[in-house]
């Protein structure tokens, strides 16, 4: 028996994995309901889950959404999974954090001094998080396909292209698509994209 493991994005849920059952009729499809929200903790959660699944399933395919892709890349999954599908991946967390700091008008010196600074538009800014990301550049050697929405406001296309080229990961861009694939048209595009590989 083979497994498709789904890792959701921020504000998402493991129940989103239900959508993929029709696309992988010969696989068991499980969504991971992770409990932590930092790359070092969530990466460990994902790694432990995959190691456990590895004893039960012959092949594991990963589908990871947004920050779920970033957490997965911090989970040391080389040799444990067959391949991965990344949907709107946070491919460069340092870029995203620095962008959030600019938007919030926060300098590095301020963040280093205060350690945590709340924002009005999303998660808190954390000096520990930024420092971790800088000290642990992504190492990812799993064959991966990437789906990206043209109107993604989190990661510019240049950042995704750079990641795609560095990791030799084929990139598909949906014209008019967003970071969150959720409309019927977007989900239909996503389904076709998965079915192509």
Short mmCIF file of C-alpha atoms in Angstrom, two decimals:
data_model
loop_
_atom_site.label_atom_id
_atom_site.label_comp_id
_atom_site.label_asym_id
_atom_site.label_seq_id
_atom_site.Cartn_x
_atom_site.Cartn_y
_atom_site.Cartn_z
CA UNK A 1 0.00 0.00 0.00
CA UNK A 2 1.16 3.54 -0.80
CA UNK A 3 0.47 6.84 0.96
CA UNK A 4 -0.20 10.44 -0.02
CA UNK A 5 0.63 12.70 2.94
CA UNK A 6 -0.90 16.19 2.86
CA UNK A 7 0.63 19.08 4.85
CA UNK A 8 -1.66 22.11 5.05
CA UNK A 9 -0.77 25.79 5.09
CA UNK A 10 -1.39 28.44 7.76
CA UNK A 11 -5.02 28.52 8.86
CA UNK A 12 -5.62 25.31 6.90
CA UNK A 13 -6.62 21.89 8.14
CA UNK A 14 -5.69 18.24 7.69
CA UNK A 15 -9.26 17.71 6.41
CA UNK A 16 -8.24 19.42 3.14
CA UNK A 17 -6.58 16.09 2.31
CA UNK A 18 -10.05 14.71 1.48
CA UNK A 19 -9.89 16.59 -1.83
CA UNK A 20 -6.97 14.45 -3.03
CA UNK A 21 -8.58 11.05 -2.44
CA UNK A 22 -10.26 11.07 -5.86
CA UNK A 23 -6.95 12.00 -7.54
CA UNK A 24 -5.06 9.12 -5.90
CA UNK A 25 -7.54 6.21 -5.85
CA UNK A 26 -4.80 3.60 -5.34
CA UNK A 27 -3.25 5.40 -2.37
CA UNK A 28 -4.29 5.99 1.19
CA UNK A 29 -4.54 9.77 1.68
CA UNK A 30 -3.82 11.26 5.11
CA UNK A 31 -3.64 14.90 6.22
CA UNK A 32 -1.19 15.68 9.01
CA UNK A 33 -2.75 17.71 11.82
CA UNK A 34 0.46 19.30 13.10
CA UNK A 35 0.37 21.07 16.48
CA UNK A 36 3.40 23.40 16.30
CA UNK A 37 4.20 26.40 14.10
CA UNK A 38 7.97 26.81 13.87
CA UNK A 39 10.28 25.14 11.33
CA UNK A 40 12.28 23.39 14.07
CA UNK A 41 9.24 21.97 15.89
CA UNK A 42 6.94 21.33 12.92
CA UNK A 43 9.82 19.93 10.88
CA UNK A 44 10.40 17.42 13.69
CA UNK A 45 6.68 16.56 13.82
CA UNK A 46 6.59 15.92 10.07
CA UNK A 47 9.80 13.89 10.15
CA UNK A 48 8.52 11.68 12.98
CA UNK A 49 5.18 11.14 11.23
CA UNK A 50 6.87 10.20 7.94
CA UNK A 51 9.26 7.80 9.69
CA UNK A 52 6.28 6.11 11.35
CA UNK A 53 4.38 5.90 8.05
CA UNK A 54 7.46 4.53 6.29
CA UNK A 55 7.16 1.31 8.26
CA UNK A 56 3.57 0.86 7.01
CA UNK A 57 3.68 2.10 3.42
CA UNK A 58 5.85 1.16 0.47
CA UNK A 59 5.88 4.63 -1.17
CA UNK A 60 5.05 8.05 0.25
CA UNK A 61 4.10 11.04 -1.90
CA UNK A 62 3.97 14.46 -0.25
CA UNK A 63 1.53 17.24 -1.11
CA UNK A 64 2.37 20.42 0.79
CA UNK A 65 0.66 23.76 0.69
CA UNK A 66 2.21 27.21 1.36
CA UNK A 67 4.04 27.21 4.73
CA UNK A 68 3.40 23.45 4.88
CA UNK A 69 5.97 23.16 2.07
CA UNK A 70 8.46 25.24 4.05
CA UNK A 71 7.93 23.10 7.17
CA UNK A 72 8.36 19.96 5.05
CA UNK A 73 11.67 21.26 3.70
CA UNK A 74 12.81 21.57 7.33
CA UNK A 75 11.81 17.98 8.10
CA UNK A 76 14.84 16.14 6.67
CA UNK A 77 12.77 13.90 4.37
CA UNK A 78 15.52 12.89 1.91
CA UNK A 79 15.23 9.18 1.22
CA UNK A 80 11.90 8.89 3.04
CA UNK A 81 9.50 10.12 0.35
CA UNK A 82 9.20 9.31 -3.34
CA UNK A 83 8.29 12.76 -4.65
CA UNK A 84 6.51 15.98 -3.67
CA UNK A 85 3.91 18.38 -5.01
CA UNK A 86 4.27 21.93 -3.67
CA UNK A 87 1.29 24.27 -4.00
CA UNK A 88 2.17 27.99 -3.54
CA UNK A 89 5.25 27.10 -1.48
CA UNK A 90 6.93 29.57 0.86
CA UNK A 91 10.22 28.96 -0.94
CA UNK A 92 12.19 31.73 0.80
CA UNK A 93 11.12 32.37 4.39
CA UNK A 94 13.83 34.98 5.04
CA UNK A 95 12.49 37.01 2.11
CA UNK A 96 8.94 36.77 3.49
CA UNK A 97 9.94 37.78 7.05
CA UNK A 98 12.01 40.74 5.80
CA UNK A 99 9.05 41.82 3.64
CA UNK A 100 6.74 41.63 6.67
CA UNK A 101 9.23 43.71 8.67
CA UNK A 102 9.27 46.37 5.96
CA UNK A 103 5.48 46.39 5.83
CA UNK A 104 5.30 46.72 9.65
CA UNK A 105 8.03 49.40 9.72
CA UNK A 106 10.22 47.25 11.99
CA UNK A 107 14.03 47.28 11.75
CA UNK A 108 16.28 44.32 12.47
CA UNK A 109 17.72 46.17 15.47
CA UNK A 110 14.22 46.65 16.93
CA UNK A 111 13.32 43.01 16.39
CA UNK A 112 16.59 41.84 17.92
CA UNK A 113 16.00 44.06 20.97
CA UNK A 114 12.30 43.18 21.49
CA UNK A 115 12.56 39.53 20.32
CA UNK A 116 8.85 39.39 19.37
CA UNK A 117 6.79 42.16 17.74
CA UNK A 118 3.08 41.66 17.00
CA UNK A 119 1.75 42.81 13.61
CA UNK A 120 -1.69 44.06 12.65
CA UNK A 121 -1.80 41.95 9.48
CA UNK A 122 -0.63 38.46 10.46
CA UNK A 123 1.66 36.44 12.69
CA UNK A 124 4.07 38.01 15.18
CA UNK A 125 7.56 38.86 14.00
CA UNK A 126 10.12 36.77 15.87
CA UNK A 127 13.87 37.29 16.12
CA UNK A 128 14.33 33.60 17.01
CA UNK A 129 12.45 32.55 13.86
CA UNK A 130 14.43 34.88 11.59
CA UNK A 131 17.74 33.77 13.13
CA UNK A 132 16.81 30.09 12.72
CA UNK A 133 15.91 30.58 9.05
CA UNK A 134 19.24 32.29 8.37
CA UNK A 135 21.25 29.59 10.15
CA UNK A 136 19.39 26.70 8.49
CA UNK A 137 19.19 27.24 4.72
CA UNK A 138 16.82 24.84 3.01
CA UNK A 139 18.33 21.53 1.86
CA UNK A 140 15.85 19.73 -0.38
CA UNK A 141 16.71 16.84 -2.71
CA UNK A 142 13.28 15.29 -3.27
CA UNK A 143 11.90 15.28 -6.86
CA UNK A 144 9.32 18.07 -6.67
CA UNK A 145 6.71 19.73 -8.92
CA UNK A 146 5.58 23.27 -8.10
CA UNK A 147 2.23 24.98 -8.71
CA UNK A 148 2.14 28.78 -8.38
CA UNK A 149 -0.59 31.38 -8.83
CA UNK A 150 0.28 34.40 -10.98
CA UNK A 151 -1.23 36.79 -8.39
CA UNK A 152 0.49 35.28 -5.33
CA UNK A 153 1.14 38.16 -2.92
CA UNK A 154 3.49 36.22 -0.60
CA UNK A 155 6.23 35.01 -2.94
CA UNK A 156 7.17 36.88 -6.12
CA UNK A 157 7.53 34.77 -9.25
CA UNK A 158 11.30 35.51 -9.40
CA UNK A 159 11.76 33.89 -5.96
CA UNK A 160 9.80 30.80 -7.01
CA UNK A 161 11.67 30.58 -10.33
CA UNK A 162 15.00 30.77 -8.51
CA UNK A 163 13.94 27.94 -6.17
CA UNK A 164 12.58 25.91 -9.08
CA UNK A 165 15.82 26.23 -11.06
CA UNK A 166 18.06 25.51 -8.06
CA UNK A 167 16.16 22.34 -7.19
CA UNK A 168 15.42 21.29 -10.78
CA UNK A 169 11.69 21.34 -9.95
CA UNK A 170 9.27 21.87 -12.85
CA UNK A 171 7.14 24.99 -12.27
CA UNK A 172 3.56 25.53 -13.46
CA UNK A 173 2.09 29.05 -13.19
CA UNK A 174 -1.70 29.52 -13.22
CA UNK A 175 -2.65 32.73 -15.00
CA UNK A 176 -4.86 34.71 -12.62
CA UNK A 177 -4.23 32.20 -9.80
CA UNK A 178 -3.76 33.31 -6.17
CA UNK A 179 -1.65 32.09 -3.26
CA UNK A 180 -4.67 30.22 -1.91
CA UNK A 181 -6.06 27.82 -4.50
CA UNK A 182 -9.72 27.58 -3.52
CA UNK A 183 -12.16 28.67 -6.28
CA UNK A 184 -13.71 25.97 -8.49
CA UNK A 185 -11.59 27.18 -11.44
CA UNK A 186 -8.37 27.14 -9.36
CA UNK A 187 -9.09 23.70 -7.90
CA UNK A 188 -9.87 22.34 -11.37
CA UNK A 189 -6.50 23.70 -12.59
CA UNK A 190 -4.76 22.14 -9.56
CA UNK A 191 -6.42 18.76 -10.23
CA UNK A 192 -5.31 18.81 -13.88
CA UNK A 193 -1.78 19.78 -12.82
CA UNK A 194 -1.53 16.86 -10.40
CA UNK A 195 -2.99 14.46 -12.97
CA UNK A 196 -0.29 15.42 -15.50
CA UNK A 197 2.51 13.92 -13.39
#
